[in-house]
mmCIF file of C-alpha atoms in Angstrom:
data_model
loop_
_atom_site.group_PDB
_atom_site.id
_atom_site.type_symbol
_atom_site.label_atom_id
_atom_site.label_comp_id
_atom_site.label_asym_id
_atom_site.label_seq_id
_atom_site.Cartn_x
_atom_site.Cartn_y
_atom_site.Cartn_z
ATOM 1 C CA MET A 521 2.783 -204.191 15.900
ATOM 2 C CA LYS A 522 3.928 -203.220 12.648
ATOM 3 C CA ARG A 523 6.988 -202.737 10.645
ATOM 4 C CA SER A 524 7.513 -198.892 11.018
ATOM 5 C CA GLY A 525 9.763 -198.350 8.151
ATOM 6 C CA SER A 526 12.786 -199.147 5.853
ATOM 7 C CA ALA A 527 15.804 -197.520 4.316
ATOM 8 C CA ASP A 528 17.841 -198.172 1.279
ATOM 9 C CA LEU A 529 21.852 -197.360 1.832
ATOM 10 C CA PRO A 530 24.919 -197.598 -0.386
ATOM 11 C CA LEU A 531 26.764 -200.801 0.753
ATOM 12 C CA HIS A 532 30.046 -199.719 2.323
ATOM 13 C CA TYR A 533 32.684 -201.975 3.757
ATOM 14 C CA GLY A 534 35.296 -200.946 6.091
ATOM 15 C CA HIS A 535 35.836 -200.784 9.896
ATOM 16 C CA VAL A 536 35.198 -198.187 12.716
ATOM 17 C CA PRO A 537 38.435 -197.141 14.352
ATOM 18 C CA MET A 538 38.679 -197.849 18.112
ATOM 19 C CA TRP A 539 39.126 -193.817 18.612
ATOM 20 C CA LEU A 540 35.502 -193.365 17.012
ATOM 21 C CA ALA A 541 33.840 -196.646 18.338
ATOM 22 C CA GLU A 542 34.681 -195.668 21.907
ATOM 23 C CA ARG A 543 32.961 -192.314 21.605
ATOM 24 C CA MET A 544 29.904 -193.606 19.794
ATOM 25 C CA SER A 545 29.334 -195.764 22.453
ATOM 26 C CA LYS A 546 29.655 -192.648 25.197
ATOM 27 C CA LEU A 547 27.613 -190.243 23.149
ATOM 28 C CA GLY A 548 24.837 -192.994 22.342
ATOM 29 C CA PHE A 549 24.490 -194.036 25.757
ATOM 30 C CA ALA A 550 24.317 -190.079 26.800
ATOM 31 C CA ILE A 551 21.671 -189.381 24.283
ATOM 32 C CA THR A 552 19.700 -192.438 25.236
ATOM 33 C CA GLU A 553 20.228 -191.712 28.817
ATOM 34 C CA ALA A 554 18.733 -188.104 28.193
ATOM 35 C CA ILE A 555 15.835 -189.394 26.381
ATOM 36 C CA VAL A 556 14.907 -192.014 29.054
ATOM 37 C CA GLU A 557 14.938 -189.282 31.629
ATOM 38 C CA GLU A 558 12.995 -186.945 29.727
ATOM 39 C CA PHE A 559 10.330 -189.189 28.103
ATOM 40 C CA GLY A 560 10.693 -192.937 29.106
ATOM 41 C CA THR A 561 12.193 -196.135 27.586
ATOM 42 C CA ALA A 562 8.978 -196.327 25.082
ATOM 43 C CA ALA A 563 10.295 -193.182 23.518
ATOM 44 C CA VAL A 564 13.678 -194.522 22.874
ATOM 45 C CA LEU A 565 12.103 -197.508 21.178
ATOM 46 C CA GLN A 566 10.025 -195.299 19.053
ATOM 47 C CA ARG A 567 12.652 -193.367 17.760
ATOM 48 C CA LEU A 568 14.868 -196.327 17.064
ATOM 49 C CA GLY A 569 11.805 -197.477 15.033
ATOM 50 C CA ASP A 570 12.036 -194.369 12.636
ATOM 51 C CA PRO A 571 14.498 -194.832 9.605
ATOM 52 C CA PHE A 572 15.043 -191.005 9.450
ATOM 53 C CA TRP A 573 15.681 -190.637 13.156
ATOM 54 C CA PHE A 574 18.083 -193.639 13.121
ATOM 55 C CA GLN A 575 20.110 -192.133 10.139
ATOM 56 C CA SER A 576 20.275 -188.782 11.884
ATOM 57 C CA PHE A 577 21.239 -190.290 15.085
ATOM 58 C CA GLY A 578 24.183 -192.255 13.250
ATOM 59 C CA ALA A 579 25.269 -188.890 11.556
ATOM 60 C CA VAL A 580 25.446 -186.924 14.630
ATOM 61 C CA MET A 581 27.729 -189.743 16.090
ATOM 62 C CA GLY A 582 30.330 -189.261 13.452
ATOM 63 C CA MET A 583 29.480 -192.141 11.046
ATOM 64 C CA ASP A 584 29.477 -191.699 7.229
ATOM 65 C CA TRP A 585 26.072 -189.980 7.009
ATOM 66 C CA HIS A 586 24.681 -191.996 4.114
ATOM 67 C CA SER A 587 26.081 -195.397 4.228
ATOM 68 C CA SER A 588 24.968 -199.027 5.663
ATOM 69 C CA GLY A 589 27.988 -199.095 8.171
ATOM 70 C CA ILE A 590 25.686 -196.699 10.273
ATOM 71 C CA THR A 591 23.406 -199.611 11.128
ATOM 72 C CA THR A 592 26.128 -202.176 12.328
ATOM 73 C CA SER A 593 27.998 -199.409 14.145
ATOM 74 C CA VAL A 594 25.195 -197.746 16.000
ATOM 75 C CA MET A 595 23.724 -200.898 17.223
ATOM 76 C CA GLY A 596 27.176 -202.393 18.192
ATOM 77 C CA ALA A 597 27.873 -199.111 20.151
ATOM 78 C CA LEU A 598 24.454 -199.111 21.745
ATOM 79 C CA LYS A 599 24.476 -202.766 22.820
ATOM 80 C CA LYS A 600 28.105 -202.345 24.127
ATOM 81 C CA ALA A 601 27.063 -199.071 26.045
ATOM 82 C CA ILE A 602 23.491 -199.789 27.249
ATOM 83 C CA ASN A 603 23.770 -203.541 28.370
ATOM 84 C CA PRO A 604 26.000 -203.069 31.503
ATOM 85 C CA HIS A 605 23.203 -200.562 32.716
ATOM 86 C CA ALA A 606 20.460 -202.651 31.665
ATOM 87 C CA LYS A 607 18.962 -202.872 35.148
ATOM 88 C CA SER A 608 18.954 -198.989 35.931
ATOM 89 C CA LEU A 609 18.276 -197.837 32.469
ATOM 90 C CA GLY A 610 15.418 -200.404 31.602
ATOM 91 C CA LEU A 611 16.581 -201.260 28.083
ATOM 92 C CA TYR A 612 18.561 -204.396 26.928
ATOM 93 C CA VAL A 613 19.888 -204.816 23.411
ATOM 94 C CA CYS A 614 20.021 -208.144 21.952
ATOM 95 C CA GLY A 615 21.471 -209.872 18.896
ATOM 96 C CA GLY A 616 23.784 -208.078 16.268
ATOM 97 C CA LYS A 617 25.609 -208.898 13.300
ATOM 98 C CA GLY A 618 26.194 -212.517 11.892
ATOM 99 C CA LYS A 619 26.699 -215.204 14.372
ATOM 100 C CA GLN A 620 25.307 -212.663 17.132
ATOM 101 C CA SER A 621 21.957 -212.357 15.502
ATOM 102 C CA ARG A 622 21.171 -216.169 15.658
ATOM 103 C CA GLU A 623 21.875 -215.713 19.642
ATOM 104 C CA THR A 624 18.697 -213.245 19.868
ATOM 105 C CA PRO A 625 16.186 -215.734 20.916
ATOM 106 C CA ALA A 626 18.179 -217.141 23.804
ATOM 107 C CA GLU A 627 19.392 -213.758 24.983
ATOM 108 C CA LEU A 628 15.496 -212.561 24.972
ATOM 109 C CA ILE A 629 14.537 -215.630 27.008
ATOM 110 C CA ARG A 630 17.143 -214.979 29.389
ATOM 111 C CA TYR A 631 16.338 -211.282 29.717
ATOM 112 C CA GLY A 632 12.545 -212.233 30.003
ATOM 113 C CA ASP A 633 13.387 -214.622 33.010
ATOM 114 C CA PHE A 634 15.686 -211.783 34.482
ATOM 115 C CA VAL A 635 12.861 -208.909 34.437
ATOM 116 C CA GLY A 636 10.035 -211.345 34.514
ATOM 117 C CA ILE A 637 8.342 -210.805 31.123
ATOM 118 C CA ASP A 638 7.381 -213.405 28.553
ATOM 119 C CA GLY A 639 10.903 -213.945 26.814
ATOM 120 C CA GLU A 640 9.296 -217.016 24.706
ATOM 121 C CA ALA A 641 6.929 -214.386 23.023
ATOM 122 C CA LEU A 642 9.801 -211.921 22.518
ATOM 123 C CA ALA A 643 11.720 -214.442 20.822
ATOM 124 C CA ARG A 644 8.989 -215.615 18.645
ATOM 125 C CA SER A 645 8.542 -211.826 17.741
ATOM 126 C CA SER A 646 12.450 -211.758 16.884
ATOM 127 C CA LYS A 647 12.162 -214.735 14.525
ATOM 128 C CA LEU A 648 8.958 -213.739 12.921
ATOM 129 C CA SER A 649 10.258 -210.231 12.076
ATOM 130 C CA ALA A 650 13.465 -211.659 10.724
ATOM 131 C CA LYS A 651 11.460 -214.262 8.712
ATOM 132 C CA VAL A 652 9.040 -211.602 7.117
ATOM 133 C CA ASP A 653 12.042 -209.557 5.889
ATOM 134 C CA ASN A 654 14.047 -212.298 4.909
ATOM 135 C CA THR A 655 11.630 -214.649 3.268
ATOM 136 C CA ALA A 656 8.067 -213.327 3.075
ATOM 137 C CA VAL A 657 9.162 -210.037 1.468
ATOM 138 C CA GLN A 658 10.849 -211.215 -1.738
ATOM 139 C CA ASP A 659 13.154 -208.276 -2.374
ATOM 140 C CA GLY A 660 16.412 -209.823 -3.028
ATOM 141 C CA PHE A 661 17.912 -208.472 0.360
ATOM 142 C CA GLN A 662 19.544 -211.330 2.763
ATOM 143 C CA LEU A 663 19.474 -210.428 6.247
ATOM 144 C CA TYR A 664 23.071 -210.224 7.926
ATOM 145 C CA LEU A 665 22.157 -208.020 10.876
ATOM 146 C CA HIS A 666 19.257 -208.506 13.467
ATOM 147 C CA SER A 667 19.030 -206.141 16.678
ATOM 148 C CA PHE A 668 16.109 -206.566 19.025
ATOM 149 C CA ILE A 669 15.955 -203.606 21.709
ATOM 150 C CA VAL A 670 13.490 -204.275 24.704
ATOM 151 C CA ASP A 671 12.557 -202.567 27.780
ATOM 152 C CA GLN A 672 11.379 -203.958 31.130
ATOM 153 C CA THR A 673 7.690 -203.964 30.198
ATOM 154 C CA GLY A 674 8.086 -205.983 27.020
ATOM 155 C CA GLN A 675 7.959 -203.266 24.428
ATOM 156 C CA TRP A 676 10.404 -203.610 21.740
ATOM 157 C CA THR A 677 11.981 -202.369 18.484
ATOM 158 C CA VAL A 678 13.779 -204.502 15.774
ATOM 159 C CA VAL A 679 16.464 -202.895 13.466
ATOM 160 C CA GLN A 680 17.622 -205.438 10.977
ATOM 161 C CA GLN A 681 19.652 -205.000 7.767
ATOM 162 C CA GLY A 682 19.880 -206.961 4.536
ATOM 163 C CA MET A 683 22.718 -206.980 1.931
ATOM 164 C CA ARG A 684 22.139 -207.275 -1.920
ATOM 165 C CA PRO A 685 25.764 -207.383 -3.394
ATOM 166 C CA ASP A 686 24.635 -207.365 -7.077
ATOM 167 C CA SER A 687 23.512 -203.616 -6.855
ATOM 168 C CA ALA A 688 25.975 -202.713 -3.788
ATOM 169 C CA THR A 689 22.973 -201.744 -1.634
ATOM 170 C CA ALA A 690 21.850 -202.695 1.786
ATOM 171 C CA ARG A 691 18.427 -202.332 3.021
ATOM 172 C CA ARG A 692 17.452 -201.703 6.796
ATOM 173 C CA TYR A 693 14.203 -202.697 8.162
ATOM 174 C CA HIS A 694 12.540 -201.154 11.313
ATOM 175 C CA TRP A 695 9.818 -202.751 13.653
ATOM 176 C CA HIS A 696 8.179 -201.363 16.480
ATOM 177 C CA SER A 697 5.714 -203.030 18.929
ATOM 178 C CA ALA A 698 2.696 -200.668 19.389
ATOM 179 C CA ALA A 699 -0.156 -202.525 21.460
ATOM 180 C CA LEU A 700 2.010 -203.149 24.452
ATOM 181 C CA LYS A 701 -0.840 -204.829 26.596
ATOM 182 C CA SER A 702 -2.243 -207.054 24.134
ATOM 183 C CA PHE A 703 1.112 -208.302 23.052
ATOM 184 C CA VAL A 704 2.422 -209.293 26.346
ATOM 185 C CA SER A 705 -0.846 -211.080 27.490
ATOM 186 C CA ASP A 706 -0.804 -212.750 24.215
ATOM 187 C CA PRO A 707 1.775 -215.544 23.734
ATOM 188 C CA HIS A 708 1.519 -215.352 19.797
ATOM 189 C CA SER A 709 2.661 -212.501 17.673
ATOM 190 C CA GLY A 710 2.117 -211.208 14.216
ATOM 191 C CA ILE A 711 2.651 -208.285 11.919
ATOM 192 C CA ALA A 712 0.368 -205.688 10.605
ATOM 193 C CA GLY A 713 1.302 -204.328 7.154
ATOM 194 C CA LEU A 714 -0.256 -201.308 5.299
ATOM 195 C CA ASN A 715 -1.837 -202.289 1.743
ATOM 196 C CA GLN A 716 -3.032 -199.080 0.077
ATOM 197 C CA GLY A 717 -4.682 -197.902 2.947
ATOM 198 C CA GLN A 718 -6.174 -201.444 4.177
ATOM 199 C CA ILE A 719 -4.629 -202.690 7.139
ATOM 200 C CA MET A 720 -4.045 -206.512 6.932
ATOM 201 C CA ASN A 721 -3.911 -207.921 10.524
ATOM 202 C CA LEU A 722 -1.843 -210.921 10.834
ATOM 203 C CA ALA A 723 -1.713 -210.582 14.810
ATOM 204 C CA ALA A 724 -1.788 -213.929 16.274
ATOM 205 C CA LYS A 725 -5.070 -213.507 18.272
ATOM 206 C CA ALA A 726 -6.526 -216.788 16.754
ATOM 207 C CA SER A 727 -3.411 -218.576 18.103
ATOM 208 C CA LEU A 728 -1.924 -218.993 14.287
ATOM 209 C CA PRO A 729 1.318 -220.427 14.205
ATOM 210 C CA ALA A 730 4.122 -218.511 12.632
ATOM 211 C CA GLN A 731 4.183 -220.720 9.545
ATOM 212 C CA GLN A 732 0.628 -219.715 8.841
ATOM 213 C CA ALA A 733 1.484 -215.871 9.206
ATOM 214 C CA MET A 734 4.286 -216.135 6.900
ATOM 215 C CA LEU A 735 2.199 -217.881 4.450
ATOM 216 C CA SER A 736 -0.345 -215.391 4.774
ATOM 217 C CA MET A 737 2.360 -212.529 4.280
ATOM 218 C CA THR A 738 3.476 -214.426 0.725
ATOM 219 C CA HIS A 739 0.177 -213.591 -0.611
ATOM 220 C CA GLU A 740 0.940 -209.750 -0.505
ATOM 221 C CA ASP A 741 2.900 -208.058 -3.348
ATOM 222 C CA PRO A 742 6.007 -206.977 -1.433
ATOM 223 C CA GLN A 743 6.548 -204.083 -3.704
ATOM 224 C CA ARG A 744 3.094 -202.539 -2.631
ATOM 225 C CA MET A 745 3.685 -203.215 0.874
ATOM 226 C CA LEU A 746 6.984 -201.745 0.784
ATOM 227 C CA ALA A 747 5.752 -198.521 -0.812
ATOM 228 C CA GLU A 748 2.948 -198.134 1.835
ATOM 229 C CA ILE A 749 5.544 -197.679 4.646
ATOM 230 C CA ARG A 750 8.045 -194.839 5.575
ATOM 231 C CA HIS A 751 11.061 -195.171 3.004
ATOM 232 C CA LEU A 752 14.199 -193.790 3.278
ATOM 233 C CA LYS A 753 16.769 -193.811 0.308
ATOM 234 C CA MET A 754 20.152 -192.532 0.380
ATOM 235 C CA PRO A 755 22.434 -191.305 -2.547
ATOM 236 C CA ASP A 756 25.300 -193.234 -3.723
ATOM 237 C CA HIS A 757 27.862 -190.335 -3.701
ATOM 238 C CA HIS A 758 29.853 -189.971 -0.414
ATOM 239 C CA GLU A 759 30.341 -186.179 -0.234
ATOM 240 C CA VAL A 760 27.678 -184.045 1.505
ATOM 241 C CA THR A 761 26.141 -181.510 -1.082
ATOM 242 C CA ALA A 762 23.683 -178.631 -0.647
ATOM 243 C CA LYS A 763 20.812 -180.678 -2.083
ATOM 244 C CA ASP A 764 21.331 -183.446 0.612
ATOM 245 C CA LEU A 765 20.138 -181.216 3.406
ATOM 246 C CA ASP A 766 17.791 -178.244 4.356
ATOM 247 C CA LEU A 767 19.848 -175.132 4.214
ATOM 248 C CA LYS A 768 17.400 -173.162 5.771
ATOM 249 C CA ARG A 769 17.759 -175.393 9.184
ATOM 250 C CA LEU A 770 21.369 -175.812 8.856
ATOM 251 C CA GLY A 771 21.835 -171.936 8.153
ATOM 252 C CA ALA A 772 19.590 -170.927 11.001
ATOM 253 C CA MET A 773 21.316 -173.336 13.459
ATOM 254 C CA LEU A 774 24.714 -172.043 12.561
ATOM 255 C CA TRP A 775 23.426 -168.096 12.861
ATOM 256 C CA LEU A 776 22.008 -169.053 16.401
ATOM 257 C CA THR A 777 25.054 -170.885 17.511
ATOM 258 C CA HIS A 778 27.929 -168.958 16.074
ATOM 259 C CA GLU A 779 26.669 -165.478 15.742
ATOM 260 C CA LYS A 780 23.612 -164.734 17.918
ATOM 261 C CA GLN A 781 24.219 -166.890 20.786
ATOM 262 C CA PRO A 782 21.257 -165.583 23.071
ATOM 263 C CA ALA A 783 21.039 -165.362 26.777
ATOM 264 C CA ASP A 784 18.175 -167.629 26.924
ATOM 265 C CA PHE A 785 20.385 -170.527 27.840
ATOM 266 C CA GLU A 786 23.088 -168.801 29.791
ATOM 267 C CA SER A 787 23.481 -171.764 31.940
ATOM 268 C CA LEU A 788 24.650 -173.802 29.033
ATOM 269 C CA LEU A 789 26.869 -171.163 27.786
ATOM 270 C CA MET A 790 28.546 -170.793 30.935
ATOM 271 C CA LEU A 791 29.443 -174.385 31.097
ATOM 272 C CA GLU A 792 33.490 -174.831 30.969
ATOM 273 C CA GLY A 793 34.587 -175.113 27.224
ATOM 274 C CA MET A 794 31.290 -174.353 25.613
ATOM 275 C CA GLY A 795 32.431 -172.145 22.746
ATOM 276 C CA PRO A 796 30.765 -171.901 19.392
ATOM 277 C CA ARG A 797 31.877 -175.127 17.864
ATOM 278 C CA THR A 798 30.812 -177.264 20.586
ATOM 279 C CA LEU A 799 27.502 -175.355 20.827
ATOM 280 C CA GLN A 800 26.927 -176.072 17.199
ATOM 281 C CA SER A 801 27.234 -179.880 17.994
ATOM 282 C CA MET A 802 25.224 -179.504 21.114
ATOM 283 C CA ALA A 803 22.301 -178.015 19.004
ATOM 284 C CA LEU A 804 22.240 -180.874 16.585
ATOM 285 C CA VAL A 805 22.319 -183.508 19.723
ATOM 286 C CA SER A 806 19.773 -181.329 21.291
ATOM 287 C CA GLU A 807 17.353 -182.171 18.221
ATOM 288 C CA VAL A 808 18.033 -185.693 18.098
ATOM 289 C CA ILE A 809 16.899 -185.863 21.728
ATOM 290 C CA TYR A 810 13.869 -183.494 21.385
ATOM 291 C CA GLY A 811 13.073 -182.975 17.851
ATOM 292 C CA THR A 812 9.865 -184.413 16.375
ATOM 293 C CA ALA A 813 9.717 -186.828 13.329
ATOM 294 C CA SER A 814 9.513 -184.097 10.778
ATOM 295 C CA ARG A 815 12.830 -182.822 11.709
ATOM 296 C CA PHE A 816 14.776 -185.619 10.445
ATOM 297 C CA GLN A 817 13.810 -185.659 6.721
ATOM 298 C CA ASP A 818 17.526 -184.621 5.889
ATOM 299 C CA PRO A 819 20.042 -186.880 8.105
ATOM 300 C CA ALA A 820 22.968 -185.146 6.177
ATOM 301 C CA ARG A 821 22.247 -182.036 8.177
ATOM 302 C CA PHE A 822 23.427 -184.048 11.494
ATOM 303 C CA SER A 823 26.776 -184.913 10.097
ATOM 304 C CA PHE A 824 27.558 -181.213 10.765
ATOM 305 C CA ALA A 825 27.636 -181.999 14.680
ATOM 306 C CA HIS A 826 30.771 -184.299 14.459
ATOM 307 C CA GLY A 827 31.551 -185.019 10.729
ATOM 308 C CA GLY A 828 32.305 -188.169 9.391
ATOM 309 C CA LYS A 829 35.095 -190.957 9.954
ATOM 310 C CA ASP A 830 35.873 -190.940 5.975
ATOM 311 C CA GLY A 831 36.121 -186.953 6.146
ATOM 312 C CA HIS A 832 32.831 -185.879 4.747
ATOM 313 C CA PRO A 833 31.558 -183.691 5.262
ATOM 314 C CA PHE A 834 34.829 -183.092 7.277
ATOM 315 C CA PRO A 835 37.023 -185.083 9.819
ATOM 316 C CA VAL A 836 35.702 -185.935 13.137
ATOM 317 C CA PRO A 837 36.745 -183.103 15.611
ATOM 318 C CA LEU A 838 37.656 -185.382 18.601
ATOM 319 C CA LYS A 839 37.925 -182.376 21.004
ATOM 320 C CA VAL A 840 34.508 -180.992 20.219
ATOM 321 C CA TYR A 841 33.002 -184.582 20.373
ATOM 322 C CA ASP A 842 34.434 -185.478 23.902
ATOM 323 C CA GLU A 843 33.123 -182.040 25.123
ATOM 324 C CA THR A 844 29.507 -182.962 23.683
ATOM 325 C CA ILE A 845 29.875 -186.206 25.614
ATOM 326 C CA ALA A 846 31.038 -184.323 28.864
ATOM 327 C CA VAL A 847 28.296 -181.491 28.582
ATOM 328 C CA LEU A 848 25.518 -183.912 28.240
ATOM 329 C CA GLY A 849 26.696 -186.288 30.838
ATOM 330 C CA ARG A 850 27.201 -183.423 33.405
ATOM 331 C CA ALA A 851 23.633 -182.304 32.706
ATOM 332 C CA LEU A 852 22.234 -185.789 32.982
ATOM 333 C CA GLN A 853 24.116 -186.192 36.418
ATOM 334 C CA LYS A 854 22.669 -182.870 37.508
ATOM 335 C CA ALA A 855 19.244 -184.070 36.362
ATOM 336 C CA LYS A 856 19.514 -187.032 38.413
ATOM 337 C CA VAL A 857 19.792 -185.183 41.724
ATOM 338 C CA GLY A 858 17.035 -182.847 40.979
ATOM 339 C CA GLN A 859 18.769 -180.041 39.377
ATOM 340 C CA SER A 860 17.623 -180.285 35.657
ATOM 341 C CA ASP A 861 18.576 -176.617 34.601
ATOM 342 C CA LYS A 862 21.324 -177.934 32.604
ATOM 343 C CA LEU A 863 19.279 -180.494 30.611
ATOM 344 C CA GLN A 864 16.385 -178.122 30.337
ATOM 345 C CA ALA A 865 18.798 -175.520 28.690
ATOM 346 C CA ILE A 866 19.741 -178.259 26.125
ATOM 347 C CA ARG A 867 16.144 -178.667 25.477
ATOM 348 C CA LYS A 868 15.773 -174.761 24.965
ATOM 349 C CA LEU A 869 18.722 -175.071 22.232
ATOM 350 C CA SER A 870 16.641 -177.213 20.202
ATOM 351 C CA GLU A 871 13.832 -174.880 20.626
ATOM 352 C CA LEU A 872 15.530 -171.796 19.841
ATOM 353 C CA SER A 873 16.946 -173.482 16.559
ATOM 354 C CA ARG A 874 13.315 -174.221 15.411
ATOM 355 C CA MET A 875 12.372 -170.391 16.291
ATOM 356 C CA ALA A 876 15.498 -169.279 14.412
ATOM 357 C CA GLU A 877 14.333 -170.911 11.249
ATOM 358 C CA GLN A 878 10.975 -168.601 10.966
ATOM 359 C CA GLY A 879 11.447 -166.268 8.342
ATOM 360 C CA PHE A 880 15.228 -167.292 8.087
ATOM 361 C CA THR A 881 16.552 -166.887 4.607
ATOM 362 C CA PRO A 882 20.012 -169.040 4.032
ATOM 363 C CA ASN A 883 22.660 -166.814 2.514
ATOM 364 C CA GLN A 884 25.781 -169.261 3.265
ATOM 365 C CA ASN A 885 28.128 -170.231 0.320
ATOM 366 C CA PHE A 886 27.810 -173.987 1.199
ATOM 367 C CA GLU A 887 31.065 -174.993 -0.472
ATOM 368 C CA ALA A 888 32.872 -172.118 1.407
ATOM 369 C CA LEU A 889 31.389 -173.508 4.771
ATOM 370 C CA LEU A 890 32.638 -177.120 3.962
ATOM 371 C CA GLU A 891 36.074 -175.556 3.326
ATOM 372 C CA LYS A 892 36.020 -173.547 6.470
ATOM 373 C CA GLU A 893 35.285 -176.739 8.473
ATOM 374 C CA ARG A 894 37.986 -178.674 6.839
ATOM 375 C CA ARG A 895 40.603 -175.846 7.264
ATOM 376 C CA GLU A 896 39.850 -175.392 10.891
ATOM 377 C CA SER A 897 39.305 -179.202 11.467
ATOM 378 C CA TRP A 898 43.081 -179.672 13.021
ATOM 379 C CA LYS A 899 42.301 -176.883 15.623
ATOM 380 C CA TYR A 900 39.506 -179.487 17.037
ATOM 381 C CA GLY A 901 41.692 -182.558 16.931
ATOM 382 C CA GLY A 902 40.129 -183.592 13.524
ATOM 383 C CA LYS A 903 40.569 -187.299 12.646
ATOM 384 C CA THR A 904 39.794 -189.669 9.673
ATOM 385 C CA VAL A 905 40.447 -193.253 9.178
ATOM 386 C CA SER A 906 43.331 -192.013 7.320
ATOM 387 C CA GLY A 907 44.819 -190.073 9.813
ATOM 388 C CA ASP A 908 44.995 -186.748 11.985
ATOM 389 C CA ALA A 909 43.752 -183.612 10.038
ATOM 390 C CA LYS A 910 46.800 -181.228 9.145
ATOM 391 C CA PRO A 911 46.764 -177.238 9.468
ATOM 392 C CA PRO A 912 46.739 -175.666 6.069
ATOM 393 C CA VAL A 913 50.078 -175.333 4.405
ATOM 394 C CA ASP A 914 49.772 -171.405 4.779
ATOM 395 C CA GLN A 915 49.152 -171.679 8.398
ATOM 396 C CA GLN A 916 51.928 -174.044 8.946
ATOM 397 C CA LEU A 917 54.458 -171.579 7.347
ATOM 398 C CA LYS A 918 53.328 -168.882 10.035
ATOM 399 C CA LEU A 919 54.595 -170.871 12.808
ATOM 400 C CA PHE A 920 58.108 -170.205 11.753
#
C-alpha cells in the first residue's frame, strides 16, 4: 500500500447549508452507487485515493471548487449517505472531523467483526497512516480530519487533512491499499513511499511494530517524499478564471450539450426534464463516474455542473441539481432490474464529450459565459449561502 497523493488548498472556514448538504449526500451516493454498479467497490476506493478526482468530485457536488471545505463536506456527505446502505453497497465510511476521527479504530474493529475481516489490522492501518502524515512527515500541518473508507474485502482508502493556520492553508493526504491479498493475510501494515524512483518498502512483512516503521519514515526527507507523489495545489483566488480550467474540454462539452445534442443517446434525452442545462450537468457527472485519471487535471471545470455555494462560478442551480439526482437515480434503478440502457446512455454522454474535443477550437468568451450562467441562475432556483439568486433588474421590469 502507498500514499497515493496530496493536495494543498486555501483554508476556508464556514458551513455547508442544509439545502446543499442534503443534495450532496444524495448525489454523492448516486455517483458512488453508479461506480459500484459499473466497476465494483475497488474502483470507488481507487478514485477516492486520487486527489484530482476527489477535488473534481467535490466541485461537481456544488462545493467551492478550490477550498479545503471540500474534504470535510464530501466525506461527511458520503458517510451519511453510504453507511445506512453499507451491507448492500459493500462500502463503509469511518472517522471524520475532530472527535469523530479518534473513533475510527473502534469503528473499523466493529465493521471487521460484522463482515468477517481483520478489523484490528484495519485499525492499525488507520493509526499508522495518521501518524505518518501528522508526525513522520514534518511539513507543519496538524491533522484534524481522518476518514477511512473500507469495502467488504478489506480494501481501503484514507482521506485525511491537516491545517496550517500560519499560512492559511490546508493539506489533504490520500492513501490507497494496493496489495489486497498480502495485506489481509498479514496482521501488520506499513507504507511504501517513492524516493526519486526508488521504493522504500516499509511493509510490515518482518512483523515490525508501528514504532519502528515510524522511525524509519523519519529518516526520509519529507520534501523529497512529497515531491515524488501526485500533488494538487489549488490557488488562493475564489473566483473561477479561464486559466483554472481546460477551455477546450469545457467548450466541447457545452457545444455538445447545448447545441449539437446528438441522437446517439436519445434514451437519455427523452427522460422527463432533460433540457440542455440538465444535460450539461449530467455530462460532467458522467465524466466523474467514467472518466480516466487524465481527465481531472482541472477540477474547476466540474464546478460548471452545479456551481458553488459561495456563488463561484455561479449560484447552485437547485432545480438542475435535483433533476441530476433524479436522472441518475432512475438510471440506477433500471440497471438493478437488468435494464441498463439509461446508465449506458450516461456513459455514452461522457464518451461523446471526449470525442467532441478532437479538433475542437474553443471560441467562447469566458466572461460572457459566466455572466450568462449568473443572469439565468434564478430560472433554475439558484442559491448561495447568502440567499436566493434574483432576476436581473431589466428582466424584473418586464414583468410589469
